[in-house]
C-alpha cells in the first residue's frame, strides 16, 4: 500500500547549510519532494539533513527544523516528513540522538505528528553506536533515541556496514556480510519498536540492470527477506 511506503528525498538537499541561497533551494526541493509524495498517497518522505559546515550546530538544527516546518505548512496532507540519522561524515547533522532531538524540538508542536525520525543501522554503527556488542547494547541505543526525541523511530533502514565502528563512512553491505553481523539484526527484528513500521533493505542488488519486462525478484533481496522472516517468526 502507498501509505506504508517511505521514499527517500534527494541526497543533495542540504537544509543544514548556513548559506542562505543554498538553504532556500534545498528547502524548496524538500517541499517539492513532499508535494510529489503527497500526490501519490505515500506514507512518508525521509531525508538526510546535510552538513552544518563551520556553523554552530544548534543553529543548524533550527535551519533543518525550519525547512521541515515550511514543507509541512505548504503541503497539507497525511504524508509525514522524517529525519534519517546519518553516518556522521564531515560536518553532517543528525548522527546522534541529541541532534535528532534538537531538530525535532524546533518544529512547532502543531506539526510534530507529521514529522519524526528513522534509523539506519549502518549509519548507527558508522557514527559510533556499537549495536553489535550485545542485545542489551542495541536496546540501549534504541532507548536513547526514544528518550531523546520522545518517540520511537518511524522506520528502519536495515543495512550491514563495510566499515569499522565510528568510521563515519556510509558503506552498505548485505546483512551478515559486514562488520555488524547477523545477531544485532535478529535482536532488532524482535524488538517491539520494529513492529508495524516499514523495515527497508538498502543492501546491494545482484541485478543492477533489469529488463523492462522482467518482474522477477532480485536474488539478494530474497535472501535478505528470508533472513528477516525467519527471525521475526522466532
Short mmCIF file of C-alpha atoms in Angstrom, two decimals:
data_model
loop_
_atom_site.label_atom_id
_atom_site.label_comp_id
_atom_site.label_asym_id
_atom_site.label_seq_id
_atom_site.Cartn_x
_atom_site.Cartn_y
_atom_site.Cartn_z
CA UNK A 1 0.00 0.00 0.00
CA UNK A 2 1.34 3.51 -0.76
CA UNK A 3 0.64 4.56 2.83
CA UNK A 4 3.24 2.01 4.00
CA UNK A 5 5.91 3.35 1.65
CA UNK A 6 8.81 5.58 2.74
CA UNK A 7 10.53 7.33 -0.15
CA UNK A 8 14.00 8.86 0.06
CA UNK A 9 14.45 12.53 -0.77
CA UNK A 10 17.35 13.58 -2.98
CA UNK A 11 20.72 13.37 -1.23
CA UNK A 12 21.76 16.83 -2.44
CA UNK A 13 19.14 18.65 -0.35
CA UNK A 14 21.27 20.07 2.47
CA UNK A 15 18.85 22.04 4.64
CA UNK A 16 21.54 22.24 7.34
CA UNK A 17 23.67 24.63 5.29
CA UNK A 18 24.39 28.14 6.64
CA UNK A 19 24.40 29.54 3.09
CA UNK A 20 21.07 31.35 2.65
CA UNK A 21 20.78 30.80 -1.10
CA UNK A 22 21.68 27.11 -0.89
CA UNK A 23 19.30 26.66 2.04
CA UNK A 24 16.43 28.26 0.11
CA UNK A 25 16.98 25.93 -2.84
CA UNK A 26 17.29 22.88 -0.60
CA UNK A 27 14.20 23.83 1.39
CA UNK A 28 12.20 24.31 -1.81
CA UNK A 29 13.45 20.94 -3.01
CA UNK A 30 12.30 19.26 0.19
CA UNK A 31 8.87 20.83 -0.22
CA UNK A 32 8.75 19.54 -3.80
CA UNK A 33 9.56 16.02 -2.57
CA UNK A 34 6.61 16.31 -0.19
CA UNK A 35 4.35 17.59 -2.96
CA UNK A 36 5.14 14.62 -5.24
CA UNK A 37 4.81 12.05 -2.47
CA UNK A 38 1.56 13.52 -1.18
CA UNK A 39 0.06 13.37 -4.67
CA UNK A 40 0.85 9.65 -4.73
CA UNK A 41 -0.51 9.00 -1.24
CA UNK A 42 2.92 7.99 0.05
CA UNK A 43 3.17 7.46 3.80
CA UNK A 44 6.41 9.34 4.41
CA UNK A 45 9.46 11.04 2.94
CA UNK A 46 12.80 10.55 4.69
CA UNK A 47 15.81 12.80 4.17
CA UNK A 48 19.41 13.38 5.23
CA UNK A 49 19.70 16.79 6.94
CA UNK A 50 23.00 17.70 5.28
CA UNK A 51 26.12 19.48 6.52
CA UNK A 52 26.32 22.32 9.01
CA UNK A 53 29.67 23.36 7.61
CA UNK A 54 31.56 25.62 10.00
CA UNK A 55 28.36 26.99 11.55
CA UNK A 56 27.02 26.40 15.06
CA UNK A 57 25.30 23.02 15.21
CA UNK A 58 22.43 24.27 17.36
CA UNK A 59 21.68 26.92 14.74
CA UNK A 60 21.94 24.28 12.05
CA UNK A 61 19.31 22.19 13.85
CA UNK A 62 17.00 25.21 13.74
CA UNK A 63 17.55 25.60 9.99
CA UNK A 64 16.66 21.95 9.43
CA UNK A 65 13.53 22.34 11.54
CA UNK A 66 12.60 25.48 9.60
CA UNK A 67 12.78 23.55 6.32
CA UNK A 68 10.62 20.77 7.79
CA UNK A 69 8.14 23.35 9.04
CA UNK A 70 7.90 25.14 5.69
CA UNK A 71 7.39 21.86 3.82
CA UNK A 72 4.65 20.69 6.19
CA UNK A 73 2.86 24.04 6.17
CA UNK A 74 2.99 24.28 2.39
CA UNK A 75 1.87 20.70 1.74
CA UNK A 76 -1.08 19.77 3.92
CA UNK A 77 -1.52 16.00 3.68
CA UNK A 78 -1.14 12.76 5.62
CA UNK A 79 2.39 12.29 4.27
CA UNK A 80 4.99 12.61 7.01
CA UNK A 81 8.50 14.08 6.75
CA UNK A 82 11.10 12.05 8.63
CA UNK A 83 14.72 12.82 9.52
CA UNK A 84 17.14 9.95 8.92
CA UNK A 85 20.16 9.52 11.19
CA UNK A 86 23.47 9.89 9.41
CA UNK A 87 26.87 8.19 9.44
CA UNK A 88 28.47 11.43 10.58
CA UNK A 89 30.88 12.15 7.73
CA UNK A 90 32.37 15.64 7.87
CA UNK A 91 30.01 18.14 9.46
CA UNK A 92 26.78 16.31 8.67
CA UNK A 93 23.92 16.72 11.10
CA UNK A 94 21.74 14.03 12.63
CA UNK A 95 24.28 11.45 13.70
CA UNK A 96 23.31 11.42 17.40
CA UNK A 97 20.11 11.06 19.37
CA UNK A 98 20.71 14.53 20.79
CA UNK A 99 20.88 16.11 17.34
CA UNK A 100 17.69 14.32 16.38
CA UNK A 101 16.08 15.79 19.48
CA UNK A 102 17.38 19.29 18.71
CA UNK A 103 15.97 19.17 15.19
CA UNK A 104 12.52 17.88 16.12
CA UNK A 105 12.22 20.11 19.18
CA UNK A 106 12.34 23.15 16.89
CA UNK A 107 9.33 22.00 14.84
CA UNK A 108 6.08 23.60 16.09
CA UNK A 109 4.00 21.30 18.30
CA UNK A 110 1.07 21.64 15.92
CA UNK A 111 3.13 19.89 13.22
CA UNK A 112 5.03 17.33 15.29
CA UNK A 113 2.65 14.48 14.48
CA UNK A 114 3.63 14.83 10.82
CA UNK A 115 7.35 14.54 11.43
CA UNK A 116 9.68 12.19 13.27
CA UNK A 117 12.78 10.17 12.52
CA UNK A 118 14.04 6.84 11.26
CA UNK A 119 17.19 4.85 11.96
CA UNK A 120 19.66 3.33 9.52
CA UNK A 121 21.66 0.52 11.14
CA UNK A 122 24.79 1.12 9.05
CA UNK A 123 24.67 4.81 9.94
CA UNK A 124 24.25 4.00 13.64
CA UNK A 125 27.32 1.76 13.61
CA UNK A 126 29.42 4.09 11.48
CA UNK A 127 28.58 7.06 13.70
CA UNK A 128 29.84 5.22 16.80
CA UNK A 129 26.86 3.34 18.25
CA UNK A 130 28.08 -0.21 18.92
CA UNK A 131 24.86 -2.07 18.22
CA UNK A 132 26.78 -5.34 17.72
CA UNK A 133 28.09 -5.56 21.30
CA UNK A 134 25.00 -7.30 22.71
CA UNK A 135 21.22 -7.36 22.62
CA UNK A 136 21.28 -5.07 25.66
CA UNK A 137 23.57 -2.62 23.87
CA UNK A 138 21.21 -2.43 20.89
CA UNK A 139 18.23 -1.92 23.19
CA UNK A 140 20.10 0.86 24.99
CA UNK A 141 20.74 2.67 21.69
CA UNK A 142 17.08 2.48 20.71
CA UNK A 143 16.12 3.64 24.20
CA UNK A 144 18.49 6.61 23.90
CA UNK A 145 16.87 7.80 20.68
CA UNK A 146 13.37 7.27 22.00
CA UNK A 147 14.06 9.09 25.26
CA UNK A 148 15.81 11.98 23.49
CA UNK A 149 13.09 12.56 20.90
CA UNK A 150 10.07 11.45 22.91
CA UNK A 151 9.05 8.85 20.34
CA UNK A 152 10.20 5.58 18.74
CA UNK A 153 11.58 5.51 15.19
CA UNK A 154 9.09 5.56 12.32
CA UNK A 155 11.15 3.26 10.09
CA UNK A 156 14.37 1.27 9.97
CA UNK A 157 16.84 1.00 7.11
CA UNK A 158 18.40 -2.44 7.57
CA UNK A 159 21.98 -2.48 6.31
CA UNK A 160 25.23 -4.08 7.42
CA UNK A 161 28.37 -1.95 7.35
CA UNK A 162 31.52 -2.45 5.27
CA UNK A 163 33.50 -0.14 7.54
CA UNK A 164 34.51 -0.11 11.20
CA UNK A 165 32.63 1.21 14.20
CA UNK A 166 32.89 5.00 14.28
CA UNK A 167 34.32 5.22 10.74
CA UNK A 168 31.73 7.87 9.74
CA UNK A 169 31.51 6.18 6.34
CA UNK A 170 28.24 5.16 4.70
CA UNK A 171 29.04 1.83 3.02
CA UNK A 172 26.18 -0.68 2.95
CA UNK A 173 26.64 -4.44 2.52
CA UNK A 174 24.36 -7.47 2.82
CA UNK A 175 23.20 -8.34 6.33
CA UNK A 176 25.67 -10.76 7.87
CA UNK A 177 28.44 -9.94 5.40
CA UNK A 178 29.66 -6.79 7.13
CA UNK A 179 31.14 -5.75 10.46
CA UNK A 180 27.81 -5.57 12.30
CA UNK A 181 26.94 -9.23 11.70
CA UNK A 182 23.61 -11.05 11.78
CA UNK A 183 22.89 -11.16 15.51
CA UNK A 184 22.06 -7.46 16.04
CA UNK A 185 19.53 -7.60 13.22
CA UNK A 186 17.82 -10.59 14.80
CA UNK A 187 17.63 -8.62 18.05
CA UNK A 188 16.26 -5.59 16.23
CA UNK A 189 13.56 -7.57 14.44
CA UNK A 190 12.46 -8.96 17.80
CA UNK A 191 12.37 -5.53 19.48
CA UNK A 192 8.85 -4.12 19.82
CA UNK A 193 9.91 -0.91 18.07
CA UNK A 194 10.23 -2.77 14.78
CA UNK A 195 6.56 -3.78 14.86
CA UNK A 196 4.14 -2.18 12.41
CA UNK A 197 6.64 0.21 10.82
CA UNK A 198 8.47 -0.03 7.47
CA UNK A 199 11.63 -2.17 7.58
CA UNK A 200 13.57 -1.26 4.47
CA UNK A 201 16.54 -3.03 2.87
CA UNK A 202 19.14 -0.74 1.32
CA UNK A 203 21.54 -3.59 0.66
CA UNK A 204 23.33 -4.30 -2.65
CA UNK A 205 21.42 -5.88 -5.52
CA UNK A 206 22.64 -8.60 -7.85
CA UNK A 207 20.60 -7.30 -10.77
CA UNK A 208 21.58 -3.68 -11.39
CA UNK A 209 20.20 -3.55 -14.93
CA UNK A 210 16.80 -5.22 -15.07
CA UNK A 211 14.91 -5.60 -18.34
CA UNK A 212 11.61 -3.75 -18.54
CA UNK A 213 9.65 -6.98 -18.88
CA UNK A 214 11.48 -8.79 -16.04
CA UNK A 215 9.46 -8.66 -12.83
CA UNK A 216 11.40 -11.43 -11.06
CA UNK A 217 12.70 -10.59 -7.57
CA UNK A 218 16.36 -9.81 -7.05
CA UNK A 219 18.18 -12.85 -5.55
CA UNK A 220 19.94 -10.75 -2.90
CA UNK A 221 16.66 -9.17 -1.81
CA UNK A 222 15.05 -12.60 -1.50
CA UNK A 223 17.99 -13.81 0.59
CA UNK A 224 17.70 -10.86 2.97
CA UNK A 225 13.91 -11.11 3.27
CA UNK A 226 14.14 -14.80 4.16
CA UNK A 227 16.59 -13.92 6.92
CA UNK A 228 14.27 -11.28 8.36
CA UNK A 229 11.22 -13.51 8.09
CA UNK A 230 12.99 -16.28 9.97
CA UNK A 231 13.96 -14.01 12.84
CA UNK A 232 10.53 -12.43 13.08
CA UNK A 233 8.88 -15.83 13.46
CA UNK A 234 11.02 -16.87 16.44
#
